[in-house]
Each structure stands twice: as structure tokens, then as C-alpha cells.
Amino acid sequence: MRSLVTGGAGFIGSHLIDRLVERGDDVVVLDNLSSGKEEFLAHHSQQVTHHHVDITDYESMSPYFKGVDVVFHFAANPDIRLGTQITDTDLRQGTLATYNVVESMRVHGVPTIMFASSSVVYGDNAPMPTPENHGPCMPISLYGASKSAGESLISSWVGTFGLQGYIFRFANIIGDRGTHGVIFDFIHKLKKNPTELEVLGDGRQEKSYMEVGDCVDGILHIMKTQNESLNLFNLGSHDTCSVRRIAEIVVEETGYTDAKIAYTGGSRGWAGDIPRAMLAIDKMNSAGFNVKFNSEEAVRHTARVLIQEIGLNN
Ligand code: NAD
């Protein structure tokens, strides 16, 4: 099997590649290393080929789709907050990039796509836990809008050109090789100032967390067992963890137990943040997949491995 992974040098993409190599795939990676790292792929030799390509440039990215059996599309701007300052990043790195991917697939006859979407497509005030058939989906961040647009492009390429699509709406994915997100930020803040941890919002924001190994196992399990033309699945754990609890866990795990946790106040971390989110995972469970870590276990595990990776003493 020849797999192409956009964003394969990133956090989730590189974990997926570990599994693809294990099952014997040849893997082509398109990644411009804007947030990914070559070292995440360094342990693979012949089976993985990385091309330093920007997928917003159709002419340079499209030829790599020739002879590919399946595309895993992860490349995107990972920073939801960026949209509060720069308003065309998600349009280019999300919506336009996804158009380039599905169009390259049509041109080169690639049959199947997996897309990394997000719980943020459901927008504010969705019922908790949120099922896949909740709608209308009205995202409140520019990142969310680009994920929603990506889903629509895939669904229209399925309907018009016979593509097969697997769309996954992820909860917050955390684990080793993480390069962004709340746990990563808290460790860096404590490293800089071990006496105080500033937390955006009132700490009552509450979301589901899924360990990255569970996430990539879930993707591959569902792609193996489900065979609709368009397959839509939430991927997450069955509970939530509050930001306040995450702050406490990170403080405990760093050993900086005298650190004062200071809240900036307000119910949202930033404009466009969704303070409470939990996905319904009945469909994922019915497909025969369950997670190994609940939210709090995933948070503690991630705090430990990221403290090792980041290091507190340099
Ligand atoms: P990441 O930043 O580690 O991975 C994204 C990768 O894409 C990086 O390696 C980056 O260098 C690459 N990339 C970005 N723009 C590119 C471009 N124009 N051309 C080529 N490569 C490009 O982030 P991640 O957390 O691994 O996220 C992977 C995907 O999953 C993203 O689409 C993200 O939106 C989605 N997602 C992540 C989470 C999460 O909690 N981490 C939740 C929901 C959805």
C-alpha cells in the first residue's frame, strides 16, 4: 500500500506514520515543516520519504499524488488562536490546501482520503456529548470554519467524483511529540517562572482529551472496518478534564508544587474558544473501538512525557 500523509512530520501525523510503517506501507510525506519536525520521522529509513513541499502550492504538490492508494490529510495551521490576529491563514492552510488535496486526488485517480477535522466544527452551545448528526454546524473560529469547509469539499468530491472519505472530528489530542496546546504551554510557563502559572480564563473550561496513540489506532481501526462512501466519526474519550485540573496535574508533575495558579478570568480562554466540549463516541464504540486512556489519565501521561521531552533545567 502506498500512503501519502500531508503534515506527516507533525504531532499526530508522525504517530500515524509509525503505525503505517508497522503494517508495511510505503509512505510519502508532504510537509513544509512550519510546525512539524524532521526528527519525528528520523527513526524511519527506507519506507518513508519526506518532501519539503507547501501544499498550498498546487503545481508543486500535485505530482506526488501519482500512484498513491490512500491520502491521510493532516497538514493545517494548528493554532486556533492565530485567527484572532491573522484572518487568511486558515483559509489558505485549511480550505485552499484541502481543495488542492482532493483535486490532486481526482486528477491522479487516488480513491480514498482520511481528513483530520475537529470538534470545533460543532460551534458554541452544542449539546454535550455532541453526536455526529448534531446540526446545523456553526463554527465560531476561523480554524473551525476551515475544517467545516474541508469536510464539505470532501463530501462534494465523494458525491461528484466517487472519492471515498473518512472524516474524523477529533477531541483534543495530546501525547508525546506534542508541540502546542494547553499542557505544552503550561510546562513552558512553569519552566520560565516556577513560582506562578498563569491560566487563560477562569479554569472552568472543560474538554475531552484523547491520547495520540488512541487517536491513530482509532483512525486505522475505523478505516479497516467501515466502508461507506462517506464515513463520519467523532474520535474522543468518554469524559472531560477541566483546565483547572490540568493546571494542578502539570504543577504536580513538574514538582513546582509551590507555584501559585493565577486565573486571568472570564469563561473563555480567547475569542473563538469553546469553553465546554465533549464528543459523543457511541458511533466509535459501536465500530468496535475504545480508548485506553480517559481524559485525566491522558493529561497526566502527556504531562510526564512532555516534561521529559522539553526538560525543566535548561
Ligand atoms: P501539527 O502542527 O503538529 O501538524 C501539522 C503539520 O502540517 C505540521 O507538520 C506542519 O509542518 C504541516 N503543515 C502545515 N501547513 C502546511 C502546508 N501548507 N504544507 C505542508 N505542510 C504543512 O498539528 P497536529 O496537532 O498534529 O494536527 C494535525 C491535524 O489534526 C491538523 O489538521 C489539526 O487541525 C487536526 N486536529 C488536531 C487536534 C489536536 O488536538 N492536536 C484536534 C483536532 C484536529
Short mmCIF file of C-alpha atoms and ligand atoms in Angstrom, two decimals:
data_model
loop_
_atom_site.label_atom_id
_atom_site.label_comp_id
_atom_site.label_asym_id
_atom_site.label_seq_id
_atom_site.Cartn_x
_atom_site.Cartn_y
_atom_site.Cartn_z
CA MET A 1 0.00 0.00 0.00
CA ARG A 2 1.33 3.46 -0.91
CA SER A 3 0.10 6.10 1.55
CA LEU A 4 0.55 9.85 1.28
CA VAL A 5 0.48 11.84 4.52
CA THR A 6 0.18 15.63 4.41
CA GLY A 7 1.56 17.12 7.62
CA GLY A 8 3.30 13.80 8.34
CA ALA A 9 6.18 15.48 10.19
CA GLY A 10 3.69 16.88 12.70
CA PHE A 11 2.49 15.60 16.04
CA ILE A 12 -0.44 13.34 15.07
CA GLY A 13 0.76 12.62 11.51
CA SER A 14 4.11 11.26 12.68
CA HIS A 15 2.37 8.88 15.13
CA LEU A 16 0.12 7.65 12.34
CA ILE A 17 3.20 7.04 10.18
CA ASP A 18 4.68 4.83 12.91
CA ARG A 19 1.60 2.59 12.53
CA LEU A 20 1.67 2.69 8.70
CA VAL A 21 5.32 1.60 8.69
CA GLU A 22 4.50 -1.22 11.13
CA ARG A 23 1.83 -2.53 8.74
CA GLY A 24 4.27 -2.36 5.81
CA ASP A 25 3.10 0.70 3.83
CA ASP A 26 5.38 2.84 1.68
CA VAL A 27 4.79 6.37 2.96
CA VAL A 28 5.16 9.66 1.11
CA VAL A 29 5.17 12.72 3.38
CA LEU A 30 4.40 16.25 2.20
CA ASP A 31 5.31 18.70 4.95
CA ASN A 32 6.76 22.22 4.85
CA LEU A 33 7.98 21.89 8.48
CA SER A 34 6.11 25.05 9.52
CA SER A 35 5.21 23.33 12.80
CA GLY A 36 6.42 19.76 12.16
CA LYS A 37 9.91 18.42 12.80
CA GLU A 38 12.09 16.15 10.67
CA GLU A 39 13.29 14.41 13.83
CA PHE A 40 9.78 12.95 14.32
CA LEU A 41 10.44 10.83 11.20
CA ALA A 42 14.17 10.24 11.72
CA HIS A 43 13.69 6.71 13.11
CA HIS A 44 12.26 5.53 9.78
CA SER A 45 14.60 4.77 6.92
CA GLN A 46 13.60 3.47 3.51
CA GLN A 47 9.83 3.17 3.94
CA VAL A 48 9.23 6.90 4.50
CA THR A 49 10.11 9.66 2.02
CA HIS A 50 9.70 13.26 3.15
CA HIS A 51 9.29 16.03 0.58
CA HIS A 52 9.61 19.59 1.82
CA VAL A 53 6.56 20.89 -0.03
CA ASP A 54 3.94 23.53 0.73
CA ILE A 55 0.55 22.04 -0.08
CA THR A 56 -0.97 25.47 -0.73
CA ASP A 57 1.10 25.45 -3.97
CA TYR A 58 -0.92 23.18 -6.29
CA GLU A 59 1.71 22.94 -9.05
CA SER A 60 4.45 21.69 -6.74
CA MET A 61 2.35 19.38 -4.53
CA SER A 62 0.07 17.66 -7.07
CA PRO A 63 2.62 15.38 -8.86
CA TYR A 64 3.30 13.47 -5.61
CA PHE A 65 -0.24 12.03 -5.71
CA LYS A 66 0.55 9.82 -8.73
CA GLY A 67 0.41 6.12 -7.83
CA VAL A 68 -0.91 6.73 -4.29
CA ASP A 69 -3.60 4.42 -2.79
CA VAL A 70 -4.74 6.47 0.20
CA VAL A 71 -4.25 10.03 1.47
CA PHE A 72 -4.14 11.00 5.15
CA HIS A 73 -4.65 14.77 5.27
CA PHE A 74 -3.28 16.34 8.46
CA ALA A 75 -1.49 19.49 7.24
CA ALA A 76 -3.15 22.65 8.61
CA ASN A 77 -2.46 25.61 10.83
CA PRO A 78 -2.65 24.05 14.32
CA ASP A 79 -3.08 27.32 16.22
CA ILE A 80 -6.78 28.18 16.62
CA ARG A 81 -5.94 31.46 18.39
CA LEU A 82 -3.96 32.77 15.39
CA GLY A 83 -7.25 33.53 13.60
CA THR A 84 -7.95 36.31 16.10
CA GLN A 85 -5.00 38.23 14.57
CA ILE A 86 -4.45 36.94 11.02
CA THR A 87 -7.65 36.25 9.13
CA ASP A 88 -6.48 34.44 5.97
CA THR A 89 -4.23 31.71 7.46
CA ASP A 90 -6.99 29.12 7.93
CA LEU A 91 -8.48 29.98 4.56
CA ARG A 92 -5.15 29.23 2.82
CA GLN A 93 -3.68 26.45 5.03
CA GLY A 94 -7.08 24.81 5.63
CA THR A 95 -9.69 25.43 2.94
CA LEU A 96 -7.46 26.06 -0.10
CA ALA A 97 -4.99 23.33 0.91
CA THR A 98 -7.83 20.80 1.21
CA TYR A 99 -9.11 21.79 -2.24
CA ASN A 100 -5.59 21.16 -3.61
CA VAL A 101 -5.57 17.72 -1.95
CA VAL A 102 -8.93 16.50 -3.27
CA GLU A 103 -8.31 17.98 -6.72
CA SER A 104 -4.91 16.23 -6.92
CA MET A 105 -6.64 13.01 -5.92
CA ARG A 106 -9.20 13.43 -8.72
CA VAL A 107 -6.53 14.19 -11.31
CA HIS A 108 -4.33 11.23 -10.31
CA GLY A 109 -7.15 8.76 -9.54
CA VAL A 110 -6.44 8.33 -5.81
CA PRO A 111 -9.56 6.66 -4.32
CA THR A 112 -9.55 7.28 -0.54
CA ILE A 113 -8.99 10.21 1.83
CA MET A 114 -8.82 10.49 5.62
CA PHE A 115 -9.33 14.02 6.96
CA ALA A 116 -8.34 15.39 10.40
CA SER A 117 -11.34 17.53 11.33
CA SER A 118 -12.22 18.81 14.78
CA SER A 119 -14.89 19.04 17.45
CA VAL A 120 -14.83 22.83 16.92
CA VAL A 121 -16.99 22.44 13.78
CA TYR A 122 -19.98 21.99 16.15
CA GLY A 123 -19.60 25.59 17.39
CA ASP A 124 -20.83 27.01 20.68
CA ASN A 125 -23.64 25.59 22.82
CA ALA A 126 -23.87 22.20 21.11
CA PRO A 127 -25.44 19.51 23.32
CA MET A 128 -22.89 17.63 25.43
CA PRO A 129 -21.91 14.97 24.49
CA THR A 130 -22.26 16.04 20.84
CA PRO A 131 -23.28 13.36 18.33
CA GLU A 132 -22.12 13.35 14.69
CA ASN A 133 -25.66 14.17 13.48
CA HIS A 134 -25.89 17.41 15.50
CA GLY A 135 -26.59 20.36 13.25
CA PRO A 136 -26.53 22.83 11.78
CA CYS A 137 -22.77 23.05 12.45
CA MET A 138 -21.91 26.72 13.00
CA PRO A 139 -18.23 27.07 13.99
CA ILE A 140 -17.21 30.26 15.84
CA SER A 141 -13.47 30.27 14.99
CA LEU A 142 -11.76 30.81 11.61
CA TYR A 143 -10.00 27.48 12.13
CA GLY A 144 -13.41 25.83 12.70
CA ALA A 145 -14.72 27.41 9.50
CA SER A 146 -11.79 25.94 7.54
CA LYS A 147 -12.45 22.45 9.00
CA SER A 148 -16.12 22.72 8.12
CA ALA A 149 -15.18 23.83 4.59
CA GLY A 150 -12.72 20.92 4.31
CA GLU A 151 -15.46 18.47 5.27
CA SER A 152 -17.79 19.99 2.66
CA LEU A 153 -15.14 19.80 -0.07
CA ILE A 154 -14.54 16.12 0.69
CA SER A 155 -18.25 15.34 0.80
CA SER A 156 -18.73 17.09 -2.56
CA TRP A 157 -15.80 15.21 -4.15
CA VAL A 158 -17.39 11.98 -2.81
CA GLY A 159 -20.75 12.91 -4.35
CA THR A 160 -19.42 14.23 -7.65
CA PHE A 161 -16.25 12.23 -8.41
CA GLY A 162 -16.74 8.98 -6.43
CA LEU A 163 -14.00 9.61 -3.85
CA GLN A 164 -14.25 7.60 -0.60
CA GLY A 165 -13.95 9.80 2.51
CA TYR A 166 -13.19 9.21 6.19
CA ILE A 167 -13.78 12.39 8.21
CA PHE A 168 -12.73 12.33 11.86
CA ARG A 169 -13.79 15.05 14.28
CA PHE A 170 -11.11 14.91 16.95
CA ALA A 171 -11.37 15.89 20.60
CA ASN A 172 -8.17 17.50 21.99
CA ILE A 173 -5.37 15.14 21.03
CA ILE A 174 -2.41 15.04 23.41
CA GLY A 175 0.72 12.97 23.95
CA ASP A 176 4.43 12.73 23.23
CA ARG A 177 5.86 14.90 20.40
CA GLY A 178 3.15 17.49 21.18
CA THR A 179 4.31 20.95 20.10
CA HIS A 180 1.30 23.05 21.10
CA GLY A 181 -1.77 23.03 23.34
CA VAL A 182 -2.56 23.69 26.97
CA ILE A 183 -0.21 21.15 28.62
CA PHE A 184 2.73 22.19 26.41
CA ASP A 185 2.04 25.87 27.23
CA PHE A 186 1.76 25.25 31.00
CA ILE A 187 5.09 23.36 31.10
CA HIS A 188 6.83 26.19 29.23
CA LYS A 189 5.30 28.83 31.51
CA LEU A 190 6.42 26.95 34.63
CA LYS A 191 9.87 26.40 33.17
CA LYS A 192 10.17 30.17 32.73
CA ASN A 193 8.65 31.02 36.11
CA PRO A 194 8.41 28.13 38.61
CA THR A 195 6.60 30.31 41.17
CA GLU A 196 3.48 31.18 39.15
CA LEU A 197 1.30 29.58 36.47
CA GLU A 198 -0.95 31.98 34.55
CA VAL A 199 -4.10 30.30 33.21
CA LEU A 200 -6.21 31.98 30.48
CA GLY A 201 -9.88 32.17 31.55
CA ASP A 202 -11.36 31.04 34.87
CA GLY A 203 -10.06 27.46 34.64
CA ARG A 204 -13.58 26.06 34.37
CA GLN A 205 -13.23 25.33 30.64
CA GLU A 206 -13.83 21.62 30.34
CA LYS A 207 -13.00 19.42 27.34
CA SER A 208 -12.34 15.81 26.34
CA TYR A 209 -8.74 14.72 25.86
CA MET A 210 -7.59 11.73 23.81
CA GLU A 211 -4.10 10.24 23.89
CA VAL A 212 -2.44 10.35 20.45
CA GLY A 213 -1.83 6.57 20.31
CA ASP A 214 -5.55 6.03 20.89
CA CYS A 215 -6.31 8.59 18.17
CA VAL A 216 -4.23 6.93 15.43
CA ASP A 217 -5.36 3.42 16.45
CA GLY A 218 -8.97 4.62 16.24
CA ILE A 219 -8.43 6.10 12.75
CA LEU A 220 -6.92 2.89 11.38
CA HIS A 221 -9.48 0.65 13.08
CA ILE A 222 -12.40 2.60 11.59
CA MET A 223 -10.83 2.75 8.13
CA LYS A 224 -10.37 -1.02 8.23
CA THR A 225 -13.86 -1.87 9.46
CA GLN A 226 -16.13 0.76 7.86
CA ASN A 227 -16.74 1.02 4.15
CA GLU A 228 -19.39 3.66 3.36
CA SER A 229 -18.59 6.14 0.62
CA LEU A 230 -18.55 8.89 3.30
CA ASN A 231 -17.66 7.86 6.85
CA LEU A 232 -18.02 10.49 9.61
CA PHE A 233 -16.81 9.72 13.14
CA ASN A 234 -16.15 11.64 16.34
CA LEU A 235 -12.91 10.47 17.98
CA GLY A 236 -12.50 11.16 21.68
CA SER A 237 -12.63 9.75 25.18
CA HIS A 238 -15.76 9.25 27.29
CA ASP A 239 -15.19 12.03 29.84
CA THR A 240 -13.71 15.53 30.27
CA CYS A 241 -10.99 17.27 32.26
CA SER A 242 -11.13 20.93 33.37
CA VAL A 243 -8.32 23.41 32.72
CA ARG A 244 -8.10 23.92 36.49
CA ARG A 245 -7.39 20.17 36.95
CA ILE A 246 -4.85 20.23 34.10
CA ALA A 247 -3.02 23.11 35.81
CA GLU A 248 -2.93 21.15 39.09
CA ILE A 249 -1.64 18.00 37.37
CA VAL A 250 1.10 19.88 35.49
CA VAL A 251 2.19 21.64 38.70
CA GLU A 252 2.34 18.26 40.49
CA GLU A 253 4.26 16.56 37.69
CA THR A 254 6.83 19.36 37.33
CA GLY A 255 7.44 19.21 41.08
CA TYR A 256 6.99 23.02 41.31
CA THR A 257 4.31 22.48 43.94
CA ASP A 258 4.69 25.98 45.45
CA ALA A 259 3.63 27.57 42.16
CA LYS A 260 0.60 29.84 42.52
CA ILE A 261 -2.07 29.19 39.85
CA ALA A 262 -3.36 32.61 38.67
CA TYR A 263 -6.51 32.83 36.52
CA THR A 264 -6.95 35.73 34.08
CA GLY A 265 -10.75 35.37 34.46
CA GLY A 266 -13.66 35.10 32.02
CA SER A 267 -15.33 31.92 30.78
CA ARG A 268 -13.36 31.66 27.51
CA GLY A 269 -9.59 31.31 27.02
CA TRP A 270 -9.77 33.61 23.94
CA ALA A 271 -12.32 34.83 21.36
CA GLY A 272 -13.48 31.79 19.38
CA ASP A 273 -12.58 29.34 22.16
CA ILE A 274 -15.30 26.84 23.04
CA PRO A 275 -15.25 26.56 26.84
CA ARG A 276 -17.05 23.23 27.17
CA ALA A 277 -16.80 20.38 24.67
CA MET A 278 -17.40 16.68 24.79
CA LEU A 279 -17.99 14.44 21.81
CA ALA A 280 -20.45 11.54 21.77
CA ILE A 281 -18.36 8.48 20.99
CA ASP A 282 -21.13 5.85 20.72
CA LYS A 283 -20.54 5.52 16.98
CA MET A 284 -16.80 4.97 17.51
CA ASN A 285 -17.55 2.40 20.23
CA SER A 286 -20.14 0.64 18.02
CA ALA A 287 -17.47 0.28 15.36
CA GLY A 288 -15.54 -1.79 17.92
CA PHE A 289 -13.01 0.78 19.17
CA ASN A 290 -12.45 2.14 22.66
CA VAL A 291 -9.69 4.24 24.19
CA LYS A 292 -7.01 3.03 26.60
CA PHE A 293 -6.75 6.38 28.47
CA ASN A 294 -9.57 8.50 29.90
CA SER A 295 -9.13 12.29 29.78
CA GLU A 296 -7.35 12.72 33.11
CA GLU A 297 -5.06 9.71 32.53
CA ALA A 298 -4.17 11.10 29.09
CA VAL A 299 -3.40 14.51 30.65
CA ARG A 300 -1.13 13.06 33.34
CA HIS A 301 0.64 10.76 30.88
CA THR A 302 1.19 13.68 28.49
CA ALA A 303 2.48 15.96 31.25
CA ARG A 304 5.07 13.32 32.17
CA VAL A 305 6.30 12.63 28.63
CA LEU A 306 6.38 16.30 27.62
CA ILE A 307 8.31 17.28 30.75
CA GLN A 308 10.88 14.66 29.68
CA GLU A 309 10.94 15.96 26.09
CA ILE A 310 11.05 19.67 26.98
CA GLY A 311 13.31 19.33 30.05
CA LEU A 312 12.91 21.69 33.00
CA ASN A 313 16.54 22.51 33.68
CA ASN A 314 17.85 24.14 30.51
P1 NAD B 1 0.93 19.80 13.84
O1 NAD B 1 1.15 21.26 13.71
O2 NAD B 1 1.89 19.04 14.67
O3 NAD B 1 0.84 19.13 12.41
C1 NAD B 1 0.53 19.85 11.24
C2 NAD B 1 1.63 19.55 10.22
O4 NAD B 1 1.29 20.13 8.97
C3 NAD B 1 2.98 20.12 10.63
O5 NAD B 1 3.98 19.12 10.50
C4 NAD B 1 3.20 21.27 9.65
O6 NAD B 1 4.57 21.49 9.40
C5 NAD B 1 2.44 20.78 8.45
N1 NAD B 1 1.92 21.85 7.57
C6 NAD B 1 1.18 22.92 7.95
N2 NAD B 1 0.87 23.67 6.87
C7 NAD B 1 1.44 23.05 5.79
C8 NAD B 1 1.48 23.34 4.40
N3 NAD B 1 0.88 24.43 3.89
N4 NAD B 1 2.14 22.48 3.59
C9 NAD B 1 2.75 21.39 4.09
N5 NAD B 1 2.74 21.06 5.40
C10 NAD B 1 2.10 21.88 6.23
O7 NAD B 1 -0.56 19.63 14.40
P2 NAD B 1 -1.33 18.31 14.90
O8 NAD B 1 -1.79 18.60 16.26
O9 NAD B 1 -0.54 17.09 14.61
O10 NAD B 1 -2.61 18.36 13.97
C11 NAD B 1 -2.74 17.56 12.81
C12 NAD B 1 -4.11 17.79 12.21
O11 NAD B 1 -5.12 17.40 13.15
C13 NAD B 1 -4.39 19.25 11.86
O12 NAD B 1 -5.16 19.29 10.69
C14 NAD B 1 -5.23 19.73 13.02
O13 NAD B 1 -6.07 20.79 12.66
C15 NAD B 1 -6.03 18.47 13.33
N6 NAD B 1 -6.55 18.46 14.70
C16 NAD B 1 -5.67 18.42 15.75
C17 NAD B 1 -6.18 18.39 17.04
C18 NAD B 1 -5.27 18.35 18.24
O14 NAD B 1 -5.76 18.37 19.37
N7 NAD B 1 -3.94 18.28 18.08
C19 NAD B 1 -7.57 18.42 17.26
C20 NAD B 1 -8.42 18.47 16.16
C21 NAD B 1 -7.90 18.47 14.88
#
